[in-house]
Structures are given as structure tokens and as C-alpha cells.
């Protein structure tokens, strides 16, 4: 028997014939639509799949992708990055974070720049690596700069749980976890003067499946019920996305407005209850969290509960952390892109002054950002 390879597990979800079959179904249904519809894929992972596999050119003219704020690196405001930068400069501190966060420039530079100047900054694939770093450096304080949505929050909670259980004295946390449904609501009905959301173009949402693996599909129930926007929770492979789009279009044709799950092989209505319990043990909501380009979004951020403040670097180092809000470069339109109001090529500095090698906006610096996706795969778009 031939040995099973990883690619065997996803080949069928990238099959060209299946993609074209879904394209035909979508086109046939789209002919029955009374008006064009804009579908926001909330997550940057969806954006990259859509661009990488050229899905926009498989869509009829009256189905349009718009791109949402679902990239934890893209939505991090400069002042939070400045926090990480300042923390990395403190004596005997090792600053640890995930992936692309190390490359994002704040007002003083990026964590990568801080490392070049001598700071001990490290990126990890799993927060649990902090334990090994802390044990190997007992005279240092390891600060985990925690980022991400519902998907990564449980990993931070597990790390804190282990720190407590193992009585590890030299790990602290700077919490920047945010939640998806709150920003989706903000995109639709914000009254924040910073965001004119009443002009939003969103007709339906393609919900990120990995968020719902943890939080369940139930977190999206208000959108069809209260906001009149259908939601289909979809996987990230191109066939998943095409099936999800087809499900949304059918809802419009049949004049339904519902929450549906495309990614039934993993997502349930309730999600991972153990992970949710762990998050509830250690985290509280914050009343406001400032999203880059979007302004203050109510109830969209998390913080450590009061009982665990002795692990909170934001409290313990509050005297050295900057508090001023910092706006983006005036020519950067990442805010409009994250709200689905514009696409990357509409930015005057896209691909010229702002490129992956010289990023000005967060949507270009993050590998999950919409600008990075258009820069890398934009040649697959015909228009």
C-alpha cells in the first residue's frame, strides 16, 4: 500500500475541476440575483486562499469579494507595538511573540529593529516554548506578547495555566487577544466618528472556521437575526471557499438569511467547551480595544482577570509604557481595506513605496494581510 502523504489530504480540496463546477453553479444562481452582492471574507487566511487560487476570476460580475479585519498582525495599533518595543528594552527581559509580529513597525521601529540593537526578542511557533526559554534563563523575565483571535487565545490560557501549575516565577504576559464577532458588528453599525460604517458594503460574511472550532458557530447568530447578513462558516481550502460562496448566493436567491456551516468536518455549533472554559478562567473583556485603522471597538479585547494581575506585564511595567494613540501614515488606506471599503490596488502607495520589502501599512507587512496577498498573487486577477 502506498504511504499516505500530507498532500493527499488536501488535493481534493484544490481540485481544478471541482472549482470550475462550483463556479458554474455560482454563475447559474447569480443570474437570478436582483442586485450584486459583496461578500466579506473576515479572515486573512481566506483572503490568501482566494487570491492564491485566483477565485475572483471564477466569480460572475455580480459577486464581489471584499476583505475584512481578520489578521491579528494587521489590526494591532502602533501603540501596542511600541509597548512590545519598550518592554524588549527593559533590563533582563526576553520578549517573545508569534510570527509576523516581529516585523511590524511601530513608531520607534519593529521588534526586529529592537533585536538588531541588542534586545533579546524571539518569535515562537507555540506559546509553550516560553516555558523552555524561561527555564533556560532563570535570571531573566520572559514576557509573552500575546496576539490573535479566538484561535490562539486558548494557547495563551494553557501557558498561563502551566506557569501557575509549575510555579514558574519568570514568565509574564502582555495580552492583545481580540474577538471576531464584536468587530464584525462594528463594521456594520459603528457610530464611532472614526469609522463611517453606515456606508459599509457588506452583504454577507464568510466566517473563519478556525475561530468557530474554538468558539462554535453560535457566535455568529446575531448577524442574520439582528443585522440581516447571512454568515457561512467556511474552511480555508479553495473548494471550501467556493462551496461557502455558493451557499451564500443560494441564500440570496432563495431569499433566506441564515447562519450555515460549510466546514462541518470540524466546526460545531458549540465549539470546544474545554477551551472556552479555560479562556473564561483567566480572561475578562476590556470595554474598548483600539484596532488599527478601525478605532475603538467595544468589548473586542481581552485582559487577564484581576486575580492574575501579578502575571500582567502591562500592569507591572505601566510606568514605562507609552499611552499616546498613534495614527497610521497619511497615505496608507489599511483602515479602509480592513473595513471592506477599498481594495489594495486603490492605495496610491501600493506596490510602489509600500511593498513587502518596504512595508508602510500593516496589511502589507503581515503575511496574512490583504495587501501582501494582492502583491503576491494579484497577477491572477483579470480586472
Short mmCIF file of C-alpha atoms in Angstrom, two decimals:
data_model
loop_
_atom_site.label_atom_id
_atom_site.label_comp_id
_atom_site.label_asym_id
_atom_site.label_seq_id
_atom_site.Cartn_x
_atom_site.Cartn_y
_atom_site.Cartn_z
CA UNK A 1 0.00 0.00 0.00
CA UNK A 2 1.35 3.43 -0.94
CA UNK A 3 2.27 5.64 2.00
CA UNK A 4 -0.17 8.46 2.63
CA UNK A 5 1.35 11.91 2.17
CA UNK A 6 0.12 15.23 3.56
CA UNK A 7 -0.77 16.47 0.09
CA UNK A 8 -3.15 13.54 -0.32
CA UNK A 9 -5.26 15.07 2.44
CA UNK A 10 -5.85 18.37 0.65
CA UNK A 11 -5.52 17.51 -3.06
CA UNK A 12 -9.27 17.09 -3.48
CA UNK A 13 -9.91 20.44 -1.80
CA UNK A 14 -7.80 22.13 -4.50
CA UNK A 15 -9.09 20.18 -7.48
CA UNK A 16 -9.48 22.39 -10.55
CA UNK A 17 -12.48 20.50 -11.96
CA UNK A 18 -14.33 20.82 -8.67
CA UNK A 19 -13.55 24.55 -8.51
CA UNK A 20 -14.89 25.08 -12.03
CA UNK A 21 -18.00 23.04 -11.22
CA UNK A 22 -18.72 25.28 -8.25
CA UNK A 23 -18.03 28.32 -10.44
CA UNK A 24 -20.73 27.16 -12.86
CA UNK A 25 -23.22 26.62 -10.02
CA UNK A 26 -22.48 30.06 -8.59
CA UNK A 27 -22.82 31.68 -12.03
CA UNK A 28 -26.17 29.99 -12.69
CA UNK A 29 -27.53 31.09 -9.31
CA UNK A 30 -26.07 34.59 -9.65
CA UNK A 31 -28.16 35.16 -12.80
CA UNK A 32 -31.22 35.06 -10.54
CA UNK A 33 -29.95 37.76 -8.17
CA UNK A 34 -31.80 41.07 -8.09
CA UNK A 35 -28.61 43.04 -7.35
CA UNK A 36 -24.85 42.50 -6.97
CA UNK A 37 -23.69 41.20 -3.59
CA UNK A 38 -20.47 41.89 -1.69
CA UNK A 39 -19.18 39.03 0.42
CA UNK A 40 -16.65 39.83 3.13
CA UNK A 41 -14.23 37.06 3.98
CA UNK A 42 -13.39 38.03 7.55
CA UNK A 43 -10.08 36.21 7.86
CA UNK A 44 -6.77 36.91 6.18
CA UNK A 45 -6.37 33.17 5.66
CA UNK A 46 -9.43 33.24 3.42
CA UNK A 47 -8.06 36.27 1.58
CA UNK A 48 -4.84 34.47 0.76
CA UNK A 49 -6.66 31.35 -0.40
CA UNK A 50 -8.95 33.47 -2.59
CA UNK A 51 -6.02 35.30 -4.16
CA UNK A 52 -3.61 32.36 -4.38
CA UNK A 53 -6.09 30.21 -6.28
CA UNK A 54 -7.47 33.02 -8.46
CA UNK A 55 -11.02 32.66 -7.18
CA UNK A 56 -12.09 36.26 -8.06
CA UNK A 57 -11.76 35.46 -11.75
CA UNK A 58 -14.07 32.47 -11.27
CA UNK A 59 -16.82 34.76 -9.95
CA UNK A 60 -19.59 36.30 -12.10
CA UNK A 61 -19.56 40.10 -12.27
CA UNK A 62 -22.28 40.48 -9.66
CA UNK A 63 -20.38 38.58 -6.92
CA UNK A 64 -17.62 40.59 -5.31
CA UNK A 65 -15.09 39.69 -2.63
CA UNK A 66 -14.33 42.35 -0.02
CA UNK A 67 -11.67 41.81 2.62
CA UNK A 68 -12.11 42.01 6.35
CA UNK A 69 -10.07 42.69 9.51
CA UNK A 70 -9.23 39.10 10.39
CA UNK A 71 -5.45 39.36 10.63
CA UNK A 72 -4.12 39.78 14.18
CA UNK A 73 -0.95 41.46 12.96
CA UNK A 74 -2.75 43.90 10.64
CA UNK A 75 -5.11 45.20 13.30
CA UNK A 76 -2.50 45.81 16.01
CA UNK A 77 -2.19 49.58 16.60
CA UNK A 78 1.24 51.14 16.69
CA UNK A 79 0.99 51.99 20.38
CA UNK A 80 0.69 48.28 21.27
CA UNK A 81 3.73 47.53 19.12
CA UNK A 82 5.50 50.33 20.95
CA UNK A 83 4.64 48.55 24.20
CA UNK A 84 6.42 45.45 22.95
CA UNK A 85 9.37 47.51 21.76
CA UNK A 86 9.72 49.27 25.14
CA UNK A 87 9.37 46.01 27.05
CA UNK A 88 12.13 44.48 24.95
CA UNK A 89 14.40 47.32 26.05
CA UNK A 90 13.95 46.65 29.76
CA UNK A 91 16.87 45.12 31.69
CA UNK A 92 16.97 41.33 31.81
CA UNK A 93 13.86 40.89 29.67
CA UNK A 94 13.34 38.37 26.88
CA UNK A 95 10.42 39.46 24.68
CA UNK A 96 8.66 36.55 22.97
CA UNK A 97 5.89 36.71 20.36
CA UNK A 98 4.38 34.87 17.40
CA UNK A 99 5.29 35.00 13.70
CA UNK A 100 5.00 38.20 11.71
CA UNK A 101 4.54 40.39 14.78
CA UNK A 102 8.28 40.77 14.95
CA UNK A 103 8.36 42.60 11.59
CA UNK A 104 5.60 45.18 12.13
CA UNK A 105 6.95 48.70 12.56
CA UNK A 106 5.82 50.82 15.49
CA UNK A 107 6.72 54.45 15.93
CA UNK A 108 10.23 53.52 17.16
CA UNK A 109 10.78 50.66 14.77
CA UNK A 110 9.89 46.97 14.78
CA UNK A 111 10.84 44.23 17.22
CA UNK A 112 13.22 43.10 14.52
CA UNK A 113 14.88 46.51 14.78
CA UNK A 114 14.97 46.21 18.57
CA UNK A 115 16.72 42.87 18.22
CA UNK A 116 19.25 44.41 15.83
CA UNK A 117 20.02 46.95 18.55
CA UNK A 118 20.72 44.23 21.09
CA UNK A 119 17.35 43.42 22.62
CA UNK A 120 16.58 39.76 23.25
CA UNK A 121 13.50 39.30 21.06
CA UNK A 122 12.40 35.86 19.96
CA UNK A 123 9.49 34.50 17.95
CA UNK A 124 7.96 31.12 18.62
CA UNK A 125 5.50 28.82 16.87
CA UNK A 126 3.85 27.87 20.16
CA UNK A 127 3.49 29.91 23.38
CA UNK A 128 4.53 26.78 25.29
CA UNK A 129 8.08 27.38 24.07
CA UNK A 130 8.17 30.21 26.64
CA UNK A 131 8.50 27.64 29.40
CA UNK A 132 11.72 26.22 27.97
CA UNK A 133 13.10 29.73 27.40
CA UNK A 134 12.24 30.71 30.99
CA UNK A 135 13.80 27.56 32.44
CA UNK A 136 17.00 28.09 30.44
CA UNK A 137 17.17 31.74 31.57
CA UNK A 138 16.22 31.76 35.28
CA UNK A 139 17.78 35.21 35.80
CA UNK A 140 15.67 36.78 33.03
CA UNK A 141 12.00 37.76 32.81
CA UNK A 142 10.26 36.26 29.79
CA UNK A 143 7.38 38.42 28.55
CA UNK A 144 5.00 36.75 26.13
CA UNK A 145 3.46 39.38 23.81
CA UNK A 146 0.22 37.51 23.14
CA UNK A 147 -1.71 38.23 19.93
CA UNK A 148 -4.52 36.68 17.95
CA UNK A 149 -8.22 35.92 17.86
CA UNK A 150 -10.26 33.16 19.46
CA UNK A 151 -7.96 30.70 17.70
CA UNK A 152 -4.80 31.48 19.66
CA UNK A 153 -6.29 32.67 22.95
CA UNK A 154 -6.58 29.12 24.34
CA UNK A 155 -2.83 28.59 23.81
CA UNK A 156 -2.08 31.66 25.95
CA UNK A 157 -4.51 30.37 28.58
CA UNK A 158 -2.79 26.97 28.57
CA UNK A 159 0.59 28.66 29.01
CA UNK A 160 -0.66 30.68 31.97
CA UNK A 161 -2.21 27.55 33.43
CA UNK A 162 1.14 25.77 33.19
CA UNK A 163 3.00 28.75 34.66
CA UNK A 164 0.70 28.58 37.67
CA UNK A 165 0.72 24.80 37.97
CA UNK A 166 4.52 24.55 37.68
CA UNK A 167 5.07 27.70 39.78
CA UNK A 168 7.32 29.24 37.12
CA UNK A 169 8.37 32.64 38.52
CA UNK A 170 9.77 34.41 35.46
CA UNK A 171 7.04 34.46 32.78
CA UNK A 172 4.76 37.49 32.30
CA UNK A 173 2.09 38.28 29.72
CA UNK A 174 1.20 41.31 27.60
CA UNK A 175 -2.30 40.48 26.35
CA UNK A 176 -3.52 41.63 22.91
CA UNK A 177 -6.15 38.99 22.19
CA UNK A 178 -9.24 40.21 20.34
CA UNK A 179 -12.56 38.69 19.33
CA UNK A 180 -14.16 38.44 15.91
CA UNK A 181 -17.94 38.95 16.35
CA UNK A 182 -17.51 42.33 18.06
CA UNK A 183 -15.51 43.81 15.19
CA UNK A 184 -17.99 42.37 12.66
CA UNK A 185 -20.75 44.24 14.48
CA UNK A 186 -18.62 47.37 14.49
CA UNK A 187 -18.18 47.14 10.73
CA UNK A 188 -21.94 47.18 10.30
CA UNK A 189 -23.31 49.57 12.87
CA UNK A 190 -20.50 51.65 14.37
CA UNK A 191 -21.31 55.17 15.48
CA UNK A 192 -17.61 55.89 16.16
CA UNK A 193 -16.75 59.12 14.36
CA UNK A 194 -13.52 57.45 13.32
CA UNK A 195 -15.44 54.97 11.20
CA UNK A 196 -18.29 55.81 8.85
CA UNK A 197 -19.62 52.29 8.92
CA UNK A 198 -23.07 53.24 7.69
CA UNK A 199 -21.51 53.25 4.25
CA UNK A 200 -20.34 49.67 4.63
CA UNK A 201 -20.61 47.46 1.57
CA UNK A 202 -21.12 44.19 3.42
CA UNK A 203 -23.99 41.99 2.23
CA UNK A 204 -22.79 38.69 3.74
CA UNK A 205 -19.92 37.21 5.69
CA UNK A 206 -17.70 34.20 5.04
CA UNK A 207 -16.89 33.25 8.64
CA UNK A 208 -13.45 31.88 9.60
CA UNK A 209 -13.71 28.22 10.54
CA UNK A 210 -10.73 28.08 12.91
CA UNK A 211 -12.38 30.69 15.15
CA UNK A 212 -15.52 28.58 15.29
CA UNK A 213 -13.56 25.41 16.02
CA UNK A 214 -12.93 27.08 19.40
CA UNK A 215 -15.92 29.38 19.88
CA UNK A 216 -18.54 27.47 17.89
CA UNK A 217 -20.69 28.74 15.04
CA UNK A 218 -23.13 30.18 17.57
CA UNK A 219 -21.06 33.35 17.91
CA UNK A 220 -22.39 34.46 14.51
CA UNK A 221 -26.09 34.00 15.32
CA UNK A 222 -26.77 37.77 15.72
CA UNK A 223 -25.73 38.59 12.16
CA UNK A 224 -28.58 37.00 10.21
CA UNK A 225 -31.05 37.59 13.05
CA UNK A 226 -30.28 41.20 14.01
CA UNK A 227 -28.24 42.60 11.14
CA UNK A 228 -29.78 40.86 8.14
CA UNK A 229 -26.42 39.49 6.98
CA UNK A 230 -26.07 35.78 6.17
CA UNK A 231 -22.98 34.01 7.53
CA UNK A 232 -21.44 30.81 6.21
CA UNK A 233 -18.61 29.38 8.33
CA UNK A 234 -16.14 28.09 5.78
CA UNK A 235 -12.87 26.19 5.62
CA UNK A 236 -9.79 27.71 4.04
CA UNK A 237 -9.10 25.43 1.08
CA UNK A 238 -10.34 26.83 -2.26
CA UNK A 239 -13.07 24.21 -2.69
CA UNK A 240 -14.28 25.06 0.82
CA UNK A 241 -14.40 28.74 -0.06
CA UNK A 242 -16.22 28.13 -3.35
CA UNK A 243 -18.81 25.93 -1.62
CA UNK A 244 -19.22 28.62 1.05
CA UNK A 245 -19.77 31.30 -1.60
CA UNK A 246 -22.26 29.04 -3.37
CA UNK A 247 -24.17 28.59 -0.09
CA UNK A 248 -24.34 32.36 0.41
CA UNK A 249 -25.53 33.03 -3.14
CA UNK A 250 -28.23 30.39 -2.78
CA UNK A 251 -29.47 32.12 0.36
CA UNK A 252 -29.90 35.36 -1.57
CA UNK A 253 -31.61 33.58 -4.47
CA UNK A 254 -33.98 31.79 -2.10
CA UNK A 255 -34.44 34.99 -0.04
CA UNK A 256 -33.12 33.34 3.13
CA UNK A 257 -30.83 34.93 5.69
CA UNK A 258 -29.25 32.28 7.90
CA UNK A 259 -26.16 31.04 9.70
CA UNK A 260 -24.81 27.93 7.97
CA UNK A 261 -21.72 25.78 8.41
CA UNK A 262 -19.80 24.71 5.32
CA UNK A 263 -16.89 23.32 7.34
CA UNK A 264 -18.92 20.63 9.09
CA UNK A 265 -15.99 18.22 9.20
CA UNK A 266 -14.59 20.25 12.14
CA UNK A 267 -16.93 23.08 13.22
CA UNK A 268 -19.86 22.54 15.57
CA UNK A 269 -22.45 24.92 16.94
CA UNK A 270 -20.97 24.81 20.45
CA UNK A 271 -17.23 24.67 19.65
CA UNK A 272 -14.54 23.48 22.05
CA UNK A 273 -16.10 23.80 25.51
CA UNK A 274 -12.87 22.93 27.34
CA UNK A 275 -11.02 25.72 25.56
CA UNK A 276 -13.84 28.17 26.27
CA UNK A 277 -13.76 27.22 29.97
CA UNK A 278 -10.03 27.81 30.12
CA UNK A 279 -10.40 31.24 28.47
CA UNK A 280 -13.18 32.17 30.89
CA UNK A 281 -10.95 31.14 33.81
CA UNK A 282 -8.17 33.59 33.00
CA UNK A 283 -9.59 36.40 30.85
CA UNK A 284 -12.07 39.26 31.13
CA UNK A 285 -13.36 41.51 28.37
CA UNK A 286 -11.99 45.04 28.14
CA UNK A 287 -14.54 47.76 27.46
CA UNK A 288 -12.60 49.14 24.49
CA UNK A 289 -9.74 47.85 22.36
CA UNK A 290 -8.30 50.09 19.67
CA UNK A 291 -7.95 48.32 16.32
CA UNK A 292 -5.50 49.67 13.78
CA UNK A 293 -7.42 51.64 11.17
CA UNK A 294 -10.76 50.91 12.83
CA UNK A 295 -10.62 52.84 16.08
CA UNK A 296 -12.04 51.74 19.42
CA UNK A 297 -14.20 48.64 19.21
CA UNK A 298 -16.33 47.94 22.31
CA UNK A 299 -15.83 44.64 24.13
CA UNK A 300 -13.47 43.33 21.46
CA UNK A 301 -10.34 42.80 23.57
CA UNK A 302 -9.32 40.58 26.45
CA UNK A 303 -7.21 41.13 29.56
CA UNK A 304 -6.06 38.97 32.45
CA UNK A 305 -8.51 38.77 35.31
CA UNK A 306 -7.69 40.74 38.43
CA UNK A 307 -6.73 37.56 40.28
CA UNK A 308 -3.88 37.05 37.81
CA UNK A 309 -2.55 40.62 37.64
CA UNK A 310 0.80 39.57 39.06
CA UNK A 311 1.44 37.96 35.65
CA UNK A 312 0.38 41.06 33.70
CA UNK A 313 3.36 42.92 32.20
CA UNK A 314 1.10 45.78 31.11
CA UNK A 315 0.40 46.50 34.78
CA UNK A 316 3.84 45.70 36.21
CA UNK A 317 5.61 47.89 33.62
CA UNK A 318 2.89 50.57 33.33
CA UNK A 319 5.27 53.37 34.36
CA UNK A 320 7.46 52.88 31.29
CA UNK A 321 4.82 52.04 28.67
CA UNK A 322 3.65 54.84 26.32
CA UNK A 323 -0.05 55.71 26.39
CA UNK A 324 -0.49 58.03 23.40
CA UNK A 325 -2.52 56.77 20.43
CA UNK A 326 -0.58 56.83 17.18
CA UNK A 327 -2.18 57.20 13.76
CA UNK A 328 -1.05 55.45 10.61
CA UNK A 329 0.84 57.03 7.73
CA UNK A 330 -1.47 59.52 5.99
CA UNK A 331 -1.12 57.85 2.60
CA UNK A 332 -1.90 54.36 3.94
CA UNK A 333 -5.52 53.20 3.49
CA UNK A 334 -5.27 49.98 5.54
CA UNK A 335 -8.26 51.14 7.61
CA UNK A 336 -10.48 51.32 4.53
CA UNK A 337 -9.16 47.96 3.33
CA UNK A 338 -9.87 46.28 6.68
CA UNK A 339 -13.44 47.65 6.55
CA UNK A 340 -14.02 46.33 3.05
CA UNK A 341 -14.35 49.88 1.72
CA UNK A 342 -11.33 49.66 -0.60
CA UNK A 343 -9.03 47.12 -2.18
CA UNK A 344 -5.23 47.26 -2.03
CA UNK A 345 -4.65 48.44 -5.64
CA UNK A 346 -6.73 51.55 -4.80
CA UNK A 347 -3.98 52.71 -2.44
CA UNK A 348 -1.66 55.22 -4.08
CA UNK A 349 1.44 53.69 -2.47
CA UNK A 350 0.52 50.03 -3.07
CA UNK A 351 3.36 48.23 -4.85
CA UNK A 352 5.45 51.38 -5.08
CA UNK A 353 6.50 52.96 -1.79
CA UNK A 354 4.72 50.16 0.09
CA UNK A 355 5.93 46.65 -0.74
CA UNK A 356 6.67 43.55 1.35
CA UNK A 357 10.32 44.58 1.46
CA UNK A 358 9.46 48.17 2.49
CA UNK A 359 6.03 47.93 4.15
CA UNK A 360 4.34 51.10 5.28
CA UNK A 361 0.97 49.65 6.18
CA UNK A 362 0.18 46.68 8.39
CA UNK A 363 -1.75 44.94 5.57
CA UNK A 364 1.49 44.70 3.63
CA UNK A 365 3.83 43.67 6.43
CA UNK A 366 1.75 40.73 7.61
CA UNK A 367 1.91 37.56 5.53
CA UNK A 368 -1.86 37.29 6.12
CA UNK A 369 -2.54 40.89 5.08
CA UNK A 370 -4.73 41.70 2.09
CA UNK A 371 -2.06 43.96 0.54
CA UNK A 372 0.55 41.20 0.81
CA UNK A 373 -1.90 38.80 -0.85
CA UNK A 374 -2.59 41.18 -3.74
CA UNK A 375 1.11 41.91 -4.16
CA UNK A 376 1.98 38.22 -4.25
CA UNK A 377 -0.96 36.83 -6.22
CA UNK A 378 -2.53 39.89 -7.90
CA UNK A 379 -1.46 38.73 -11.34
CA UNK A 380 -4.15 36.05 -11.06
CA UNK A 381 -6.84 38.72 -11.14
CA UNK A 382 -8.04 39.66 -14.60
CA UNK A 383 -9.54 43.02 -13.67
#
